[in-house]
Amino acid sequence: MKSTRRNVALTLVGALTISALAACSSSSDGETTTDAAETPAADEPVTIQVAMDEGLEQGAIDAFDERIAQFQEANPNITVEKQEYNWVGTTFTADLAGGTLPDVFTVPFTDGRGLIERQQIADISAQVAELPYADDFSENVAVAGEDADGNMWLIPIAAYGQGIHYNRALFTEAGLDPDAPPTTWDEVQEAAKTISDKTGQAGYVEMTSANTGGWILTTLVYALGGRAETQEGETTTATINTPEYKKALEMLASMRWDDDSMGSNFSHDWGTSHADFAAGKIGMFISGGGDYGNLVTQNAMPEEDYGVTVLPLEGDDGAVLGGGTLAAVNAKATPEEQAAAVKWIDFYYMEKLTDKDAAIADAQVTADQDQPVGAPVLPVFDKATYDESQEWIADLINVPLEQFAPYSDNIYDQPLAAEPPVATQDLYAALDPVVQAVLTDENADIDKLLSDAETNVQGIIDAS
């Protein structure tokens, strides 16, 4: 569930209401945090572990290693060790408590507030404030990593708006035009049935597990004009038992039981859905619009098969669910490790967005390893800054930009709305079994499922 920056149209994250945290206090797991204002010796040798996506193909690993080598050459006192890591909602808390996370790791926007409140990450705000672009973040995006006083503990590195990914090869095999993907939900359902009937593959797949079932169901609800929560003052109310949630589930039930267009696997999570889509087993599925890199580098999807388009929006309040990715530093890191970690985040994630030479260097290394360069994403700063960064690397872009056009030509005209602001991941987890029930039980009582889920979610909200 992954990221963007300064486009003023992106109202991705609501204001945080947490209190400021005291320096050098104990965290909820017994770890001691260190005052971020301490200045470690600049030349003291230090080693840090940094997150690298799991399951990368060798070319992507080689590109990552080359970036590490470049960083170490520029910072000879810092040794960087890579550690495979993917954020998974159902295991992250245990990984955090168990101390198995690297010094630099990533989390979705939805985790930022809780990690700060519980002091489970390092307070790197003093170091972040010294970065040349510290004041250039979109206010709506920056707040995801800030405490109540506006101090940035986590750095927003990416943003996303949900989209429909579709397999162009399956579209062609089914007699559909891959350059004219569906623009309404009725057309999505019709295309899914056609793909299933003509190719024998799943026309459309819905994620259902590891919090992704609730995430994608809520994405459908946003697109239909609904929301999962409403806020009035300091009161948050669950809005699950609504016409929009019912309509979304009825659409899924129709595709599953009437059209038989959703295949036979109803336990997909983020990883398995991407793997099966890349393997040509899925015609369409919903996920963040910037997932191309994962599909190509981790799942070996042929680039000619890839397509992505925007979600159809209905009603006066139809919107695209948006979120993002934050880079965090482990609370167990020493002051020296924290400083080195911020340098790595700046070098690896941020410089390519803000500095021409860094952008070209990153793109060159990536292109030299035959990895994708220039796949369109939502900007982290404003669109003008993003467009400029794309111009810097224009000669190195190696992705089929025309295949992204249904998404990239339209996403900026769509309203984006933040994920549910309170107990987000717990809300998604509570909705996983609702989606699973509808897809595995033809007689599932949608009204009762939603009524029970709303009660459950309201209890979660009230306890948070």
CSV table of C-alpha atoms in Angstrom, one decimal:
chain,number,residue,atom,x,y,z
A,1,MET,CA,0.0,0.0,0.0
A,2,LYS,CA,2.5,2.6,-1.2
A,3,SER,CA,3.3,6.8,-2.2
A,4,THR,CA,3.4,10.9,-3.7
A,5,ARG,CA,4.4,14.6,-2.9
A,6,ARG,CA,3.4,18.3,-3.4
A,7,ASN,CA,0.5,18.3,-6.0
A,8,VAL,CA,-2.0,20.5,-4.2
A,9,ALA,CA,-4.8,18.3,-5.5
A,10,LEU,CA,-3.6,15.3,-3.6
A,11,THR,CA,-5.3,15.4,-0.2
A,12,LEU,CA,-3.7,12.2,0.8
A,13,VAL,CA,-3.2,12.5,4.6
A,14,GLY,CA,-5.3,14.2,7.3
A,15,ALA,CA,-3.6,16.2,10.0
A,16,LEU,CA,-2.0,14.2,12.8
A,17,THR,CA,-3.3,14.9,16.3
A,18,ILE,CA,-0.4,13.3,18.3
A,19,SER,CA,1.5,15.1,21.0
A,20,ALA,CA,5.1,16.0,20.8
A,21,LEU,CA,7.5,13.3,22.1
A,22,ALA,CA,10.2,13.9,24.7
A,23,ALA,CA,13.8,13.2,23.8
A,24,CYS,CA,15.7,10.4,25.4
A,25,SER,CA,12.5,8.7,26.7
A,26,SER,CA,11.6,5.0,26.8
A,27,SER,CA,9.5,3.6,23.9
A,28,SER,CA,6.6,1.3,24.3
A,29,ASP,CA,8.8,-1.8,23.7
A,30,GLY,CA,11.4,-0.7,26.2
A,31,GLU,CA,13.9,0.7,23.7
A,32,THR,CA,15.5,4.1,24.5
A,33,THR,CA,15.3,6.8,21.9
A,34,THR,CA,18.0,9.4,21.5
A,35,ASP,CA,17.8,13.1,21.1
A,36,ALA,CA,18.0,13.7,17.3
A,37,ALA,CA,19.8,17.0,17.9
A,38,GLU,CA,22.9,15.1,19.0
A,39,THR,CA,25.6,15.5,16.4
A,40,PRO,CA,27.8,12.4,15.9
A,41,ALA,CA,31.3,12.6,14.7
A,42,ALA,CA,31.2,12.9,10.9
A,43,ASP,CA,34.2,10.7,10.3
A,44,GLU,CA,33.6,7.9,12.8
A,45,PRO,CA,33.3,4.5,11.0
A,46,VAL,CA,29.7,3.2,11.0
A,47,THR,CA,27.8,0.3,9.5
A,48,ILE,CA,24.1,0.4,8.6
A,49,GLN,CA,21.7,-2.2,7.2
A,50,VAL,CA,19.3,-0.9,4.5
A,51,ALA,CA,16.2,-2.4,3.1
A,52,MET,CA,16.2,-4.0,-0.3
A,53,ASP,CA,13.0,-5.4,-1.9
A,54,GLU,CA,12.7,-9.2,-1.6
A,55,GLY,CA,12.8,-11.4,-4.6
A,56,LEU,CA,14.6,-9.0,-7.0
A,57,GLU,CA,16.0,-10.4,-10.2
A,58,GLN,CA,19.8,-10.3,-10.5
A,59,GLY,CA,19.9,-7.2,-12.6
A,60,ALA,CA,18.0,-5.2,-10.0
A,61,ILE,CA,20.3,-6.6,-7.3
A,62,ASP,CA,23.3,-5.6,-9.3
A,63,ALA,CA,21.9,-2.1,-9.7
A,64,PHE,CA,21.3,-1.8,-6.0
A,65,ASP,CA,24.8,-3.0,-5.3
A,66,GLU,CA,26.2,-0.4,-7.6
A,67,ARG,CA,24.3,2.4,-5.9
A,68,ILE,CA,25.7,1.1,-2.6
A,69,ALA,CA,29.2,1.3,-4.0
A,70,GLN,CA,28.7,4.8,-5.2
A,71,PHE,CA,27.3,5.8,-1.8
A,72,GLN,CA,30.3,4.3,0.0
A,73,GLU,CA,32.7,6.0,-2.3
A,74,ALA,CA,31.2,9.3,-1.4
A,75,ASN,CA,31.0,8.4,2.3
A,76,PRO,CA,34.1,6.3,3.0
A,77,ASN,CA,33.3,6.1,6.7
A,78,ILE,CA,29.9,4.4,6.1
A,79,THR,CA,29.6,0.7,5.3
A,80,VAL,CA,26.2,-0.3,3.9
A,81,GLU,CA,24.8,-3.8,4.2
A,82,LYS,CA,21.6,-4.7,2.3
A,83,GLN,CA,18.8,-6.7,3.9
A,84,GLU,CA,15.8,-8.1,2.1
A,85,TYR,CA,12.6,-6.6,3.4
A,86,ASN,CA,9.0,-6.1,2.3
A,87,TRP,CA,6.4,-4.5,4.5
A,88,VAL,CA,3.6,-7.0,5.3
A,89,GLY,CA,0.8,-5.8,7.5
A,90,THR,CA,0.3,-9.0,9.3
A,91,THR,CA,3.9,-9.5,10.3
A,92,PHE,CA,5.4,-6.0,10.6
A,93,THR,CA,4.5,-5.5,14.3
A,94,ALA,CA,6.2,-8.7,15.2
A,95,ASP,CA,9.3,-7.9,13.1
A,96,LEU,CA,9.5,-4.5,14.8
A,97,ALA,CA,9.2,-5.9,18.3
A,98,GLY,CA,11.6,-8.7,17.5
A,99,GLY,CA,14.3,-6.3,16.3
A,100,THR,CA,14.7,-8.0,12.9
A,101,LEU,CA,14.2,-4.8,10.8
A,102,PRO,CA,17.2,-3.1,9.1
A,103,ASP,CA,18.4,0.3,10.2
A,104,VAL,CA,16.5,1.9,7.2
A,105,PHE,CA,13.1,0.4,6.3
A,106,THR,CA,9.9,1.6,4.6
A,107,VAL,CA,6.3,1.6,5.8
A,108,PRO,CA,3.0,2.9,4.3
A,109,PHE,CA,1.7,6.3,5.2
A,110,THR,CA,-0.9,4.7,7.4
A,111,ASP,CA,1.8,3.5,9.9
A,112,GLY,CA,3.5,6.8,10.4
A,113,ARG,CA,1.3,8.2,13.2
A,114,GLY,CA,1.4,5.1,15.3
A,115,LEU,CA,5.1,4.6,15.0
A,116,ILE,CA,5.7,8.2,16.2
A,117,GLU,CA,3.2,7.9,19.0
A,118,ARG,CA,4.8,4.8,20.3
A,119,GLN,CA,8.3,6.0,19.8
A,120,GLN,CA,9.1,2.9,17.8
A,121,ILE,CA,11.3,4.7,15.3
A,122,ALA,CA,14.3,7.1,15.6
A,123,ASP,CA,13.6,10.8,15.8
A,124,ILE,CA,15.6,12.0,12.8
A,125,SER,CA,13.9,15.3,12.5
A,126,ALA,CA,17.0,17.4,13.2
A,127,GLN,CA,18.9,15.7,10.4
A,128,VAL,CA,15.9,15.9,8.0
A,129,ALA,CA,15.6,19.6,8.7
A,130,GLU,CA,19.1,20.1,7.3
A,131,LEU,CA,18.2,18.6,3.9
A,132,PRO,CA,18.0,21.1,1.1
A,133,TYR,CA,14.5,20.2,0.2
A,134,ALA,CA,13.1,19.9,3.7
A,135,ASP,CA,10.7,22.7,3.2
A,136,ASP,CA,9.6,21.6,-0.3
A,137,PHE,CA,7.4,18.7,0.7
A,138,SER,CA,3.7,19.0,0.0
A,139,GLU,CA,2.0,19.8,3.3
A,140,ASN,CA,-0.5,17.1,2.6
A,141,VAL,CA,2.2,14.5,2.1
A,142,ALA,CA,4.7,15.6,4.6
A,143,VAL,CA,2.3,15.4,7.5
A,144,ALA,CA,2.3,11.6,7.2
A,145,GLY,CA,5.8,11.6,8.6
A,146,GLU,CA,5.5,14.4,11.1
A,147,ASP,CA,4.7,14.8,14.8
A,148,ALA,CA,2.2,17.3,16.1
A,149,ASP,CA,4.8,20.1,16.0
A,150,GLY,CA,5.7,19.5,12.4
A,151,ASN,CA,9.0,17.7,13.1
A,152,MET,CA,9.6,15.0,10.4
A,153,TRP,CA,10.4,11.6,11.9
A,154,LEU,CA,9.8,9.7,8.6
A,155,ILE,CA,10.6,10.9,5.1
A,156,PRO,CA,8.0,10.5,2.4
A,157,ILE,CA,9.7,8.9,-0.5
A,158,ALA,CA,6.9,8.0,-2.9
A,159,ALA,CA,3.1,8.4,-3.3
A,160,TYR,CA,0.5,6.5,-5.2
A,161,GLY,CA,-3.1,6.6,-6.4
A,162,GLN,CA,-4.9,3.3,-7.1
A,163,GLY,CA,-5.3,2.1,-10.6
A,164,ILE,CA,-6.4,-0.9,-12.6
A,165,HIS,CA,-3.5,-2.9,-13.9
A,166,TYR,CA,-4.3,-5.0,-17.0
A,167,ASN,CA,-2.6,-7.6,-19.1
A,168,ARG,CA,-2.4,-6.4,-22.7
A,169,ALA,CA,-1.7,-9.9,-24.0
A,170,LEU,CA,-4.8,-11.3,-22.4
A,171,PHE,CA,-6.8,-8.3,-23.7
A,172,THR,CA,-5.6,-9.0,-27.2
A,173,GLU,CA,-6.2,-12.8,-26.9
A,174,ALA,CA,-9.8,-12.1,-25.7
A,175,GLY,CA,-10.4,-9.7,-28.7
A,176,LEU,CA,-10.3,-6.6,-26.6
A,177,ASP,CA,-8.5,-3.4,-27.5
A,178,PRO,CA,-5.5,-3.0,-25.1
A,179,ASP,CA,-5.3,0.7,-26.0
A,180,ALA,CA,-8.9,1.2,-24.9
A,181,PRO,CA,-9.3,-0.3,-21.4
A,182,PRO,CA,-12.6,-0.1,-19.5
A,183,THR,CA,-13.8,3.3,-18.3
A,184,THR,CA,-16.8,2.2,-16.3
A,185,TRP,CA,-17.4,-0.6,-13.7
A,186,ASP,CA,-19.9,-2.2,-16.1
A,187,GLU,CA,-17.1,-2.3,-18.7
A,188,VAL,CA,-14.7,-3.8,-16.2
A,189,GLN,CA,-17.2,-6.5,-15.4
A,190,GLU,CA,-17.8,-7.2,-19.1
A,191,ALA,CA,-14.1,-7.2,-19.9
A,192,ALA,CA,-13.4,-9.6,-17.1
A,193,LYS,CA,-16.1,-12.1,-18.3
A,194,THR,CA,-14.8,-11.9,-21.9
A,195,ILE,CA,-11.2,-12.5,-20.8
A,196,SER,CA,-12.3,-15.5,-18.6
A,197,ASP,CA,-14.4,-17.0,-21.4
A,198,LYS,CA,-11.9,-16.5,-24.2
A,199,THR,CA,-8.6,-17.2,-22.4
A,200,GLY,CA,-9.4,-19.4,-19.5
A,201,GLN,CA,-7.6,-17.1,-17.1
A,202,ALA,CA,-9.1,-15.0,-14.3
A,203,GLY,CA,-10.6,-11.9,-15.9
A,204,TYR,CA,-10.4,-9.9,-12.6
A,205,VAL,CA,-8.9,-10.8,-9.2
A,206,GLU,CA,-9.5,-9.2,-5.9
A,207,MET,CA,-7.0,-9.3,-3.1
A,208,THR,CA,-8.4,-10.8,0.1
A,209,SER,CA,-5.7,-11.4,2.7
A,210,ALA,CA,-3.0,-9.8,4.9
A,211,ASN,CA,-5.1,-6.6,5.1
A,212,THR,CA,-5.3,-6.2,1.3
A,213,GLY,CA,-8.9,-7.4,1.1
A,214,GLY,CA,-10.1,-4.5,3.1
A,215,TRP,CA,-7.7,-2.1,1.3
A,216,ILE,CA,-9.0,-3.0,-2.2
A,217,LEU,CA,-12.6,-3.2,-1.1
A,218,THR,CA,-12.3,0.3,0.4
A,219,THR,CA,-10.6,1.4,-2.8
A,220,LEU,CA,-13.8,0.3,-4.7
A,221,VAL,CA,-16.0,2.1,-2.1
A,222,TYR,CA,-14.0,5.4,-2.6
A,223,ALA,CA,-14.4,5.1,-6.3
A,224,LEU,CA,-18.2,4.6,-5.8
A,225,GLY,CA,-18.4,7.7,-3.7
A,226,GLY,CA,-18.3,6.2,-0.2
A,227,ARG,CA,-15.8,6.4,2.7
A,228,ALA,CA,-14.8,4.0,5.5
A,229,GLU,CA,-14.8,6.6,8.2
A,230,THR,CA,-16.2,10.1,8.9
A,231,GLN,CA,-14.7,12.6,11.3
A,232,GLU,CA,-16.4,15.4,13.2
A,233,GLY,CA,-14.1,17.2,15.6
A,234,GLU,CA,-12.3,14.5,17.5
A,235,THR,CA,-15.0,11.8,16.9
A,236,THR,CA,-14.4,9.2,14.2
A,237,THR,CA,-17.3,7.1,13.1
A,238,ALA,CA,-17.1,3.9,11.0
A,239,THR,CA,-19.2,4.0,7.9
A,240,ILE,CA,-19.0,0.4,6.7
A,241,ASN,CA,-22.6,-0.6,6.5
A,242,THR,CA,-23.4,1.7,3.6
A,243,PRO,CA,-24.8,1.5,0.1
A,244,GLU,CA,-21.4,1.9,-1.4
A,245,TYR,CA,-19.8,-1.0,0.5
A,246,LYS,CA,-22.9,-3.1,-0.4
A,247,LYS,CA,-22.7,-2.1,-4.1
A,248,ALA,CA,-19.0,-3.0,-4.2
A,249,LEU,CA,-19.6,-6.4,-2.6
A,250,GLU,CA,-22.5,-7.1,-4.9
A,251,MET,CA,-20.4,-6.3,-7.9
A,252,LEU,CA,-17.8,-8.8,-6.7
A,253,ALA,CA,-20.4,-11.4,-6.0
A,254,SER,CA,-21.8,-11.0,-9.5
A,255,MET,CA,-18.4,-11.4,-11.1
A,256,ARG,CA,-17.7,-14.4,-8.9
A,257,TRP,CA,-20.9,-16.3,-9.0
A,258,ASP,CA,-22.8,-15.1,-12.1
A,259,ASP,CA,-19.9,-14.5,-14.5
A,260,ASP,CA,-17.3,-17.0,-13.1
A,261,SER,CA,-14.7,-14.4,-14.2
A,262,MET,CA,-12.5,-14.3,-11.0
A,263,GLY,CA,-10.7,-17.6,-11.4
A,264,SER,CA,-10.4,-20.1,-8.5
A,265,ASN,CA,-7.9,-18.5,-6.1
A,266,PHE,CA,-9.6,-16.3,-3.5
A,267,SER,CA,-6.8,-15.9,-1.0
A,268,HIS,CA,-4.6,-13.5,-2.9
A,269,ASP,CA,-2.4,-11.0,-1.0
A,270,TRP,CA,-0.2,-8.2,-2.5
A,271,GLY,CA,2.6,-10.5,-3.4
A,272,THR,CA,0.6,-13.4,-4.9
A,273,SER,CA,-1.6,-11.1,-7.0
A,274,HIS,CA,1.4,-9.4,-8.5
A,275,ALA,CA,3.1,-12.7,-9.2
A,276,ASP,CA,0.1,-14.2,-10.9
A,277,PHE,CA,-0.6,-11.1,-12.9
A,278,ALA,CA,2.9,-10.9,-14.1
A,279,ALA,CA,2.7,-14.6,-15.1
A,280,GLY,CA,-0.3,-13.9,-17.3
A,281,LYS,CA,-2.9,-15.6,-15.0
A,282,ILE,CA,-4.9,-12.4,-14.3
A,283,GLY,CA,-6.5,-10.0,-16.7
A,284,MET,CA,-7.1,-7.1,-14.3
A,285,PHE,CA,-6.5,-6.2,-10.7
A,286,ILE,CA,-6.4,-3.1,-8.6
A,287,SER,CA,-3.2,-1.9,-6.8
A,288,GLY,CA,-1.1,1.3,-6.6
A,289,GLY,CA,-0.5,2.9,-9.9
A,290,GLY,CA,3.3,2.8,-9.5
A,291,ASP,CA,3.7,-1.0,-9.3
A,292,TYR,CA,5.3,-1.4,-12.7
A,293,GLY,CA,8.8,-1.7,-11.3
A,294,ASN,CA,7.9,-4.5,-8.9
A,295,LEU,CA,6.1,-6.4,-11.7
A,296,VAL,CA,9.1,-6.3,-13.9
A,297,THR,CA,12.0,-6.6,-11.5
A,298,GLN,CA,10.5,-9.0,-9.0
A,299,ASN,CA,8.0,-10.9,-11.1
A,300,ALA,CA,9.6,-10.8,-14.6
A,301,MET,CA,6.5,-9.5,-16.4
A,302,PRO,CA,7.2,-8.9,-20.1
A,303,GLU,CA,7.0,-5.2,-20.5
A,304,GLU,CA,4.9,-5.5,-23.7
A,305,ASP,CA,2.1,-7.2,-21.7
A,306,TYR,CA,1.7,-4.4,-19.2
A,307,GLY,CA,-1.1,-1.8,-19.1
A,308,VAL,CA,-2.5,0.4,-16.4
A,309,THR,CA,-5.5,2.7,-16.4
A,310,VAL,CA,-7.4,4.9,-13.9
A,311,LEU,CA,-10.3,3.7,-11.8
A,312,PRO,CA,-13.8,4.5,-13.0
A,313,LEU,CA,-15.3,7.1,-10.6
A,314,GLU,CA,-19.0,7.3,-9.8
A,315,GLY,CA,-21.2,9.7,-7.9
A,316,ASP,CA,-20.5,13.2,-6.6
A,317,ASP,CA,-17.8,12.0,-4.1
A,318,GLY,CA,-16.1,9.3,-6.2
A,319,ALA,CA,-12.4,9.5,-5.6
A,320,VAL,CA,-9.1,7.6,-5.9
A,321,LEU,CA,-7.8,6.2,-2.7
A,322,GLY,CA,-4.2,7.4,-2.3
A,323,GLY,CA,-1.4,6.8,0.0
A,324,GLY,CA,2.3,6.5,0.1
A,325,THR,CA,5.6,5.2,1.4
A,326,LEU,CA,7.7,6.6,4.2
A,327,ALA,CA,11.4,5.8,5.0
A,328,ALA,CA,12.1,5.2,8.7
A,329,VAL,CA,15.1,4.7,10.8
A,330,ASN,CA,15.2,2.0,13.4
A,331,ALA,CA,14.9,3.2,17.0
A,332,LYS,CA,17.7,0.9,18.0
A,333,ALA,CA,20.2,2.8,15.8
A,334,THR,CA,22.9,4.7,17.5
A,335,PRO,CA,23.2,8.5,16.8
A,336,GLU,CA,26.0,7.7,14.3
A,337,GLU,CA,23.9,5.1,12.6
A,338,GLN,CA,20.9,7.5,12.5
A,339,ALA,CA,23.0,10.1,10.8
A,340,ALA,CA,24.3,7.6,8.3
A,341,ALA,CA,20.8,6.3,7.6
A,342,VAL,CA,19.5,9.8,6.8
A,343,LYS,CA,22.4,10.2,4.4
A,344,TRP,CA,21.4,6.9,2.7
A,345,ILE,CA,17.7,7.9,2.4
A,346,ASP,CA,18.8,11.2,0.9
A,347,PHE,CA,21.1,9.5,-1.5
A,348,TYR,CA,19.1,6.5,-2.6
A,349,TYR,CA,15.5,7.7,-2.5
A,350,MET,CA,15.5,11.5,-2.7
A,351,GLU,CA,18.5,12.9,-4.6
A,352,LYS,CA,17.2,11.5,-7.9
A,353,LEU,CA,14.0,13.6,-7.4
A,354,THR,CA,15.8,16.8,-6.6
A,355,ASP,CA,19.2,16.9,-8.3
A,356,LYS,CA,19.9,16.6,-12.0
A,357,ASP,CA,23.3,14.9,-11.7
A,358,ALA,CA,22.0,12.4,-9.1
A,359,ALA,CA,18.9,11.7,-11.2
A,360,ILE,CA,21.1,10.9,-14.3
A,361,ALA,CA,23.5,8.8,-12.2
A,362,ASP,CA,20.7,6.8,-10.7
A,363,ALA,CA,19.0,6.3,-14.1
A,364,GLN,CA,22.3,5.4,-15.8
A,365,VAL,CA,23.1,2.6,-13.3
A,366,THR,CA,19.5,1.3,-13.5
A,367,ALA,CA,19.5,1.4,-17.3
A,368,ASP,CA,22.9,-0.3,-17.5
A,369,GLN,CA,21.4,-3.3,-15.6
A,370,ASP,CA,18.4,-3.4,-18.0
A,371,GLN,CA,16.1,-2.3,-15.3
A,372,PRO,CA,13.1,0.0,-15.9
A,373,VAL,CA,13.8,3.8,-15.9
A,374,GLY,CA,11.1,6.5,-16.1
A,375,ALA,CA,7.9,4.6,-15.4
A,376,PRO,CA,5.3,7.3,-14.6
A,377,VAL,CA,4.4,7.7,-10.9
A,378,LEU,CA,2.6,10.4,-8.9
A,379,PRO,CA,5.1,13.1,-8.0
A,380,VAL,CA,6.5,13.4,-4.5
A,381,PHE,CA,6.9,17.2,-4.8
A,382,ASP,CA,4.7,19.1,-7.3
A,383,LYS,CA,4.1,18.0,-10.8
A,384,ALA,CA,6.4,20.6,-12.3
A,385,THR,CA,9.3,19.3,-10.3
A,386,TYR,CA,8.5,15.7,-11.3
A,387,ASP,CA,8.2,16.7,-15.0
A,388,GLU,CA,11.6,18.4,-14.8
A,389,SER,CA,13.1,15.3,-13.3
A,390,GLN,CA,11.7,13.2,-16.1
A,391,GLU,CA,13.3,15.7,-18.6
A,392,TRP,CA,16.7,15.1,-16.9
A,393,ILE,CA,16.6,11.4,-17.7
A,394,ALA,CA,14.7,11.5,-21.0
A,395,ASP,CA,17.5,9.9,-22.9
A,396,LEU,CA,17.6,7.0,-20.5
A,397,ILE,CA,13.9,6.2,-20.2
A,398,ASN,CA,13.4,2.7,-21.4
A,399,VAL,CA,9.8,1.9,-20.5
A,400,PRO,CA,6.9,1.9,-23.0
A,401,LEU,CA,5.4,5.2,-21.9
A,402,GLU,CA,2.4,4.9,-24.3
A,403,GLN,CA,1.2,1.8,-22.4
A,404,PHE,CA,0.9,4.0,-19.2
A,405,ALA,CA,-1.1,6.7,-21.0
A,406,PRO,CA,-4.6,5.6,-19.9
A,407,TYR,CA,-3.3,6.2,-16.3
A,408,SER,CA,-0.8,9.0,-16.6
A,409,ASP,CA,-3.0,11.1,-18.9
A,410,ASN,CA,-5.9,11.0,-16.5
A,411,ILE,CA,-4.8,10.5,-12.9
A,412,TYR,CA,-4.2,14.3,-12.4
A,413,ASP,CA,-7.8,15.0,-13.3
A,414,GLN,CA,-9.1,12.7,-10.6
A,415,PRO,CA,-9.7,13.7,-7.0
A,416,LEU,CA,-7.5,11.7,-4.6
A,417,ALA,CA,-8.6,11.0,-1.0
A,418,ALA,CA,-6.7,9.9,2.0
A,419,GLU,CA,-6.9,6.4,3.4
A,420,PRO,CA,-9.1,6.0,6.5
A,421,PRO,CA,-7.3,8.1,9.1
A,422,VAL,CA,-7.9,6.1,12.3
A,423,ALA,CA,-6.7,2.5,12.9
A,424,THR,CA,-6.3,2.1,9.1
A,425,GLN,CA,-4.6,-1.3,8.9
A,426,ASP,CA,-6.8,-2.8,11.6
A,427,LEU,CA,-9.8,-1.6,9.6
A,428,TYR,CA,-8.5,-3.3,6.5
A,429,ALA,CA,-7.8,-6.5,8.5
A,430,ALA,CA,-11.4,-6.5,9.8
A,431,LEU,CA,-12.7,-6.3,6.2
A,432,ASP,CA,-10.6,-9.1,4.9
A,433,PRO,CA,-13.0,-11.9,6.0
A,434,VAL,CA,-15.9,-9.9,4.6
A,435,VAL,CA,-14.4,-10.1,1.1
A,436,GLN,CA,-13.4,-13.7,1.6
A,437,ALA,CA,-17.0,-14.6,2.6
A,438,VAL,CA,-18.5,-13.1,-0.4
A,439,LEU,CA,-16.1,-14.8,-2.8
A,440,THR,CA,-16.3,-18.2,-1.1
A,441,ASP,CA,-20.0,-18.5,-0.1
A,442,GLU,CA,-22.6,-17.9,-2.8
A,443,ASN,CA,-25.2,-17.4,0.0
A,444,ALA,CA,-23.2,-14.9,2.0
A,445,ASP,CA,-25.5,-12.4,3.7
A,446,ILE,CA,-23.9,-9.1,2.7
A,447,ASP,CA,-26.1,-7.0,4.9
A,448,LYS,CA,-25.2,-8.9,8.0
A,449,LEU,CA,-21.5,-9.0,7.1
A,450,LEU,CA,-21.4,-5.2,6.8
A,451,SER,CA,-23.4,-4.7,9.9
A,452,ASP,CA,-21.1,-6.9,12.0
A,453,ALA,CA,-18.0,-5.4,10.4
A,454,GLU,CA,-19.2,-1.8,11.2
A,455,THR,CA,-19.7,-2.8,14.8
A,456,ASN,CA,-16.3,-4.4,14.9
A,457,VAL,CA,-14.5,-1.5,13.2
A,458,GLN,CA,-16.2,1.1,15.5
A,459,GLY,CA,-14.9,-0.9,18.5
A,460,ILE,CA,-11.4,-0.8,17.0
A,461,ILE,CA,-11.6,2.9,16.4
A,462,ASP,CA,-12.9,3.6,19.9
A,463,ALA,CA,-10.1,1.6,21.4
A,464,SER,CA,-7.4,3.3,19.4
